mmCIF file of C-alpha atoms in Angstrom:
data_model
loop_
_atom_site.group_PDB
_atom_site.id
_atom_site.type_symbol
_atom_site.label_atom_id
_atom_site.label_comp_id
_atom_site.label_asym_id
_atom_site.label_seq_id
_atom_site.Cartn_x
_atom_site.Cartn_y
_atom_site.Cartn_z
ATOM 1 C CA LYS A 1 -2.514 27.726 11.000
ATOM 2 C CA ASN A 2 -2.590 24.597 8.852
ATOM 3 C CA GLN A 3 -6.139 23.336 8.816
ATOM 4 C CA VAL A 4 -8.437 21.124 6.787
ATOM 5 C CA GLU A 5 -12.165 21.673 7.011
ATOM 6 C CA GLN A 6 -14.781 19.364 5.554
ATOM 7 C CA SER A 7 -18.461 19.786 4.834
ATOM 8 C CA PRO A 8 -21.027 18.630 5.409
ATOM 9 C CA GLN A 9 -20.291 16.982 8.738
ATOM 10 C CA SER A 10 -22.761 14.238 7.869
ATOM 11 C CA LEU A 11 -24.934 13.344 4.907
ATOM 12 C CA ILE A 12 -27.750 10.873 4.294
ATOM 13 C CA ILE A 13 -28.710 9.935 0.742
ATOM 14 C CA LEU A 14 -30.702 7.198 -0.951
ATOM 15 C CA GLU A 15 -28.980 4.293 -2.654
ATOM 16 C CA GLY A 16 -28.311 5.042 -6.300
ATOM 17 C CA LYS A 17 -28.067 8.812 -5.836
ATOM 18 C CA ASN A 18 -24.960 10.909 -6.362
ATOM 19 C CA CYS A 19 -23.321 13.137 -3.771
ATOM 20 C CA THR A 20 -20.440 15.569 -3.422
ATOM 21 C CA LEU A 21 -18.290 16.110 -0.352
ATOM 22 C CA GLN A 22 -16.278 19.291 0.162
ATOM 23 C CA CYS A 23 -12.830 19.992 1.555
ATOM 24 C CA ASN A 24 -11.254 23.416 2.150
ATOM 25 C CA TYR A 25 -7.708 23.761 3.379
ATOM 26 C CA THR A 26 -5.288 26.408 4.550
ATOM 27 C CA VAL A 27 -2.192 24.203 4.454
ATOM 28 C CA SER A 28 1.059 25.696 3.232
ATOM 29 C CA PRO A 29 3.326 24.728 1.623
ATOM 30 C CA PHE A 30 1.020 22.282 -0.132
ATOM 31 C CA SER A 31 2.444 18.933 -1.170
ATOM 32 C CA ASN A 32 -0.542 16.791 -2.116
ATOM 33 C CA LEU A 33 -4.137 16.024 -1.176
ATOM 34 C CA ARG A 34 -5.592 12.630 -0.377
ATOM 35 C CA TRP A 35 -9.081 11.309 0.154
ATOM 36 C CA TYR A 36 -9.572 8.340 2.464
ATOM 37 C CA LYS A 37 -12.579 6.151 3.158
ATOM 38 C CA GLN A 38 -12.918 4.902 6.719
ATOM 39 C CA ASP A 39 -15.446 2.291 7.748
ATOM 40 C CA THR A 40 -16.575 2.499 11.365
ATOM 41 C CA GLY A 41 -13.908 1.123 13.705
ATOM 42 C CA ARG A 42 -11.485 0.397 10.880
ATOM 43 C CA GLY A 43 -8.383 2.059 9.490
ATOM 44 C CA PRO A 44 -8.636 4.542 6.598
ATOM 45 C CA VAL A 45 -8.215 3.277 3.048
ATOM 46 C CA SER A 46 -6.816 5.555 0.364
ATOM 47 C CA LEU A 47 -9.109 6.535 -2.519
ATOM 48 C CA THR A 48 -7.045 9.130 -4.394
ATOM 49 C CA ILE A 49 -3.855 11.168 -4.159
ATOM 50 C CA MET A 50 -3.691 14.456 -6.052
ATOM 51 C CA THR A 51 -0.696 16.677 -6.646
ATOM 52 C CA PHE A 52 -0.705 20.425 -7.177
ATOM 53 C CA SER A 53 -0.991 20.122 -10.963
ATOM 54 C CA GLU A 54 -3.856 17.637 -11.038
ATOM 55 C CA ASN A 55 -7.412 18.924 -11.353
ATOM 56 C CA THR A 56 -9.359 15.688 -11.494
ATOM 57 C CA LYS A 57 -8.714 12.090 -10.546
ATOM 58 C CA SER A 58 -11.070 9.144 -10.666
ATOM 59 C CA ASN A 59 -11.156 5.802 -8.896
ATOM 60 C CA GLY A 60 -14.179 3.846 -10.078
ATOM 61 C CA ARG A 61 -17.298 5.662 -8.900
ATOM 62 C CA TYR A 62 -15.200 8.156 -6.935
ATOM 63 C CA THR A 63 -14.000 11.350 -8.622
ATOM 64 C CA ALA A 64 -11.893 13.898 -6.777
ATOM 65 C CA THR A 65 -11.281 17.450 -7.948
ATOM 66 C CA LEU A 66 -8.697 19.936 -6.790
ATOM 67 C CA ASP A 67 -8.555 23.701 -7.212
ATOM 68 C CA ALA A 68 -5.168 24.702 -5.824
ATOM 69 C CA ASP A 69 -5.907 28.404 -6.369
ATOM 70 C CA THR A 70 -8.964 28.455 -4.119
ATOM 71 C CA LYS A 71 -7.585 25.626 -1.943
ATOM 72 C CA GLN A 72 -10.676 23.522 -2.374
ATOM 73 C CA SER A 73 -11.256 19.872 -3.193
ATOM 74 C CA SER A 74 -14.349 17.794 -3.683
ATOM 75 C CA LEU A 75 -15.118 14.094 -3.764
ATOM 76 C CA HIS A 76 -18.011 13.082 -5.989
ATOM 77 C CA ILE A 77 -19.601 9.666 -5.548
ATOM 78 C CA THR A 78 -21.694 8.390 -8.425
ATOM 79 C CA ALA A 79 -24.547 5.876 -8.167
ATOM 80 C CA SER A 80 -24.057 5.331 -4.456
ATOM 81 C CA GLN A 81 -24.172 1.862 -2.958
ATOM 82 C CA LEU A 82 -24.902 0.711 0.585
ATOM 83 C CA SER A 83 -21.213 -0.159 0.962
ATOM 84 C CA ASP A 84 -20.332 3.499 0.458
ATOM 85 C CA SER A 85 -21.603 4.206 3.972
ATOM 86 C CA ALA A 86 -18.478 5.373 5.782
ATOM 87 C CA SER A 87 -16.542 8.458 6.820
ATOM 88 C CA TYR A 88 -14.641 10.216 4.062
ATOM 89 C CA ILE A 89 -11.572 12.092 5.201
ATOM 90 C CA CYS A 90 -9.639 14.744 3.314
ATOM 91 C CA VAL A 91 -5.918 14.862 4.111
ATOM 92 C CA VAL A 92 -3.523 17.566 2.953
ATOM 93 C CA SER A 93 0.209 17.054 3.182
ATOM 94 C CA LEU A 94 3.060 19.490 3.447
ATOM 95 C CA THR A 95 6.810 19.283 3.648
ATOM 96 C CA LEU A 96 8.343 21.579 6.221
ATOM 97 C CA ASP A 97 12.019 21.513 7.222
ATOM 98 C CA SER A 98 12.379 18.148 5.462
ATOM 99 C CA ASN A 99 9.534 16.728 7.529
ATOM 100 C CA TYR A 100 6.509 15.444 5.690
ATOM 101 C CA GLN A 101 3.266 15.944 7.605
ATOM 102 C CA LEU A 102 -0.330 14.938 7.028
ATOM 103 C CA ILE A 103 -3.038 17.360 8.127
ATOM 104 C CA TRP A 104 -6.311 15.499 8.540
ATOM 105 C CA GLY A 105 -9.833 16.798 8.268
ATOM 106 C CA ALA A 106 -12.530 15.607 10.667
ATOM 107 C CA GLY A 107 -14.313 13.723 7.904
ATOM 108 C CA THR A 108 -17.805 13.604 6.442
ATOM 109 C CA LYS A 109 -19.982 10.766 7.693
ATOM 110 C CA LEU A 110 -21.965 9.424 4.743
ATOM 111 C CA ILE A 111 -24.975 7.163 5.242
ATOM 112 C CA ILE A 112 -26.577 5.435 2.275
ATOM 113 C CA LYS A 113 -30.164 4.324 2.823
ATOM 114 C CA PRO A 114 -31.886 1.647 0.731
ATOM 115 C CA ASP B 1 0.030 -11.022 1.907
ATOM 116 C CA ALA B 2 -0.892 -9.823 5.354
ATOM 117 C CA GLY B 3 -1.732 -6.173 5.696
ATOM 118 C CA VAL B 4 -0.868 -4.004 8.665
ATOM 119 C CA THR B 5 -1.762 -5.892 11.824
ATOM 120 C CA GLN B 6 -2.388 -4.323 15.191
ATOM 121 C CA SER B 7 -2.911 -5.891 18.580
ATOM 122 C CA PRO B 8 -4.908 -5.979 20.663
ATOM 123 C CA THR B 9 -8.059 -4.913 18.802
ATOM 124 C CA HIS B 10 -9.784 -3.720 21.943
ATOM 125 C CA LEU B 11 -8.466 -2.785 25.354
ATOM 126 C CA ILE B 12 -9.932 -1.413 28.577
ATOM 127 C CA LYS B 13 -7.647 0.235 31.126
ATOM 128 C CA THR B 14 -8.151 2.300 34.243
ATOM 129 C CA ARG B 15 -6.815 5.794 34.815
ATOM 130 C CA GLY B 16 -3.167 5.887 35.795
ATOM 131 C CA GLN B 17 -2.308 2.563 34.201
ATOM 132 C CA GLN B 18 0.143 2.024 31.387
ATOM 133 C CA VAL B 19 -0.619 0.442 28.014
ATOM 134 C CA THR B 20 1.428 -0.997 25.143
ATOM 135 C CA LEU B 21 -0.002 -1.244 21.646
ATOM 136 C CA ARG B 22 1.650 -3.262 18.920
ATOM 137 C CA CYS B 23 1.893 -2.951 15.162
ATOM 138 C CA SER B 24 3.356 -5.175 12.465
ATOM 139 C CA PRO B 25 3.834 -3.392 9.136
ATOM 140 C CA ILE B 26 3.338 -4.890 5.709
ATOM 141 C CA SER B 27 6.247 -7.126 4.765
ATOM 142 C CA GLY B 28 8.951 -5.009 3.152
ATOM 143 C CA HIS B 29 7.714 -1.754 4.677
ATOM 144 C CA LYS B 30 10.268 0.027 6.829
ATOM 145 C CA SER B 31 8.267 2.967 8.113
ATOM 146 C CA VAL B 32 5.576 2.956 10.773
ATOM 147 C CA SER B 33 3.454 5.887 11.899
ATOM 148 C CA TRP B 34 1.079 6.100 14.839
ATOM 149 C CA TYR B 35 -2.135 8.130 14.993
ATOM 150 C CA GLN B 36 -4.754 8.808 17.629
ATOM 151 C CA GLN B 37 -8.335 9.163 16.465
ATOM 152 C CA VAL B 38 -10.879 10.428 18.955
ATOM 153 C CA LEU B 39 -14.488 9.612 18.119
ATOM 154 C CA GLY B 40 -15.880 11.972 15.509
ATOM 155 C CA GLN B 41 -12.522 13.494 14.594
ATOM 156 C CA GLY B 42 -9.800 12.830 12.074
ATOM 157 C CA PRO B 43 -6.595 11.030 13.089
ATOM 158 C CA GLN B 44 -3.926 13.039 14.914
ATOM 159 C CA PHE B 45 -0.273 12.246 14.183
ATOM 160 C CA ILE B 46 1.714 10.912 17.142
ATOM 161 C CA PHE B 47 4.984 9.424 15.840
ATOM 162 C CA GLN B 48 6.737 8.277 12.694
ATOM 163 C CA TYR B 49 9.551 5.756 12.764
ATOM 164 C CA TYR B 50 11.760 4.808 9.847
ATOM 165 C CA GLU B 51 14.653 2.389 9.992
ATOM 166 C CA LYS B 52 14.220 2.146 13.780
ATOM 167 C CA GLU B 53 14.686 5.870 14.326
ATOM 168 C CA GLU B 54 12.108 8.467 15.257
ATOM 169 C CA ARG B 55 11.550 10.709 12.233
ATOM 170 C CA GLY B 56 8.647 12.785 13.405
ATOM 171 C CA ARG B 57 6.654 13.574 16.491
ATOM 172 C CA GLY B 58 3.247 15.182 16.859
ATOM 173 C CA ASN B 59 1.999 17.424 19.624
ATOM 174 C CA PHE B 60 1.557 14.777 22.311
ATOM 175 C CA PRO B 61 2.854 14.751 25.913
ATOM 176 C CA ASP B 62 5.874 12.757 27.029
ATOM 177 C CA ARG B 63 3.524 10.102 28.425
ATOM 178 C CA PHE B 64 3.458 8.838 24.846
ATOM 179 C CA SER B 65 6.504 6.973 23.591
ATOM 180 C CA ALA B 66 7.237 4.479 20.864
ATOM 181 C CA ARG B 67 9.947 2.380 19.384
ATOM 182 C CA GLN B 68 10.626 0.335 16.277
ATOM 183 C CA PHE B 69 12.319 -3.041 16.328
ATOM 184 C CA PRO B 70 14.848 -4.563 13.897
ATOM 185 C CA ASN B 71 12.009 -6.440 12.157
ATOM 186 C CA TYR B 72 10.274 -3.032 11.673
ATOM 187 C CA SER B 73 7.399 -3.826 14.008
ATOM 188 C CA SER B 74 6.570 -1.101 16.473
ATOM 189 C CA GLU B 75 5.158 -0.497 19.915
ATOM 190 C CA LEU B 76 3.345 2.549 21.229
ATOM 191 C CA ASN B 77 3.423 3.054 24.987
ATOM 192 C CA VAL B 78 1.201 5.380 26.946
ATOM 193 C CA ASN B 79 1.877 5.974 30.632
ATOM 194 C CA ALA B 80 -0.364 7.414 33.339
ATOM 195 C CA LEU B 81 -3.501 6.983 31.263
ATOM 196 C CA LEU B 82 -6.131 9.702 31.298
ATOM 197 C CA LEU B 83 -9.779 9.436 30.352
ATOM 198 C CA GLY B 84 -8.984 11.626 27.353
ATOM 199 C CA ASP B 85 -6.634 8.976 25.987
ATOM 200 C CA SER B 86 -9.656 6.887 25.037
ATOM 201 C CA ALA B 87 -9.484 6.630 21.266
ATOM 202 C CA LEU B 88 -8.825 4.449 18.251
ATOM 203 C CA TYR B 89 -5.060 4.138 17.810
ATOM 204 C CA LEU B 90 -4.059 3.592 14.217
ATOM 205 C CA CYS B 91 -0.799 2.311 12.829
ATOM 206 C CA ALA B 92 0.201 3.022 9.245
ATOM 207 C CA SER B 93 3.058 1.463 7.324
ATOM 208 C CA SER B 94 4.839 2.663 4.216
ATOM 209 C CA THR B 95 7.746 1.451 2.155
ATOM 210 C CA SER B 96 9.942 4.378 3.041
ATOM 211 C CA ARG B 97 9.857 7.503 5.084
ATOM 212 C CA LEU B 98 6.499 9.049 4.297
ATOM 213 C CA ASN B 99 6.702 11.612 1.512
ATOM 214 C CA LYS B 100 4.462 12.923 -1.207
ATOM 215 C CA ASN B 101 5.032 9.876 -3.360
ATOM 216 C CA THR B 102 4.542 7.132 -0.801
ATOM 217 C CA GLU B 103 1.287 5.549 0.195
ATOM 218 C CA ALA B 104 0.398 4.815 3.797
ATOM 219 C CA PHE B 105 -1.531 1.654 4.568
ATOM 220 C CA PHE B 106 -3.482 1.532 7.796
ATOM 221 C CA GLY B 107 -4.242 -1.255 10.202
ATOM 222 C CA GLN B 108 -7.686 -1.748 11.687
ATOM 223 C CA GLY B 109 -6.651 0.030 14.856
ATOM 224 C CA THR B 110 -6.721 -0.646 18.574
ATOM 225 C CA ARG B 111 -9.738 0.705 20.418
ATOM 226 C CA LEU B 112 -8.528 1.882 23.836
ATOM 227 C CA THR B 113 -11.068 2.724 26.509
ATOM 228 C CA VAL B 114 -9.858 4.327 29.735
ATOM 229 C CA VAL B 115 -12.283 4.138 32.649
#
């Protein structure tokens, strides 16, 4: 079954600290992996898109890693800010019978405290 | 440039009623996808439309239907509402049929509450 699992479910850290969010997937055939940031009650906003051959991709203070062999990805946030408080969702895509599908994780709810 | 716009932003309906949600994609985008996001979970794919034709359908009952208009805007209809239909409904637009190289841009969503 194609699934995306994220951990932890929620995380509270102090402003200025770093954190790492985890994503494990069992999606096949793999097409690419995306990380989204979703503020409460708003639509998701894309942070990174990674293909099979990419190991690391950065977007400002966000750095995503991908290990296609172990089917794991992580999102590292450096020097957290209050505005980083949001849900972070890992999305793995596959192409099956010419149909492109997105398999969404449940997200990690990150709270940054001053 | 306007992003993806959805209306209404909030909606309260009673069980058994019907609801229509609307989405206007980014100008120049021809593909619209609909997602349901229940509180505390990731979005679940409902439909994808491209060039006014249905190109994908998720595992949702026939009470859910959608269409895309010549101007590429879209409507999602849900009949015979159930309490479990309460969710944030997200619309995403992309330039072409969603593939590994296209980016999907999301609207702010419509919060539907069924009482």
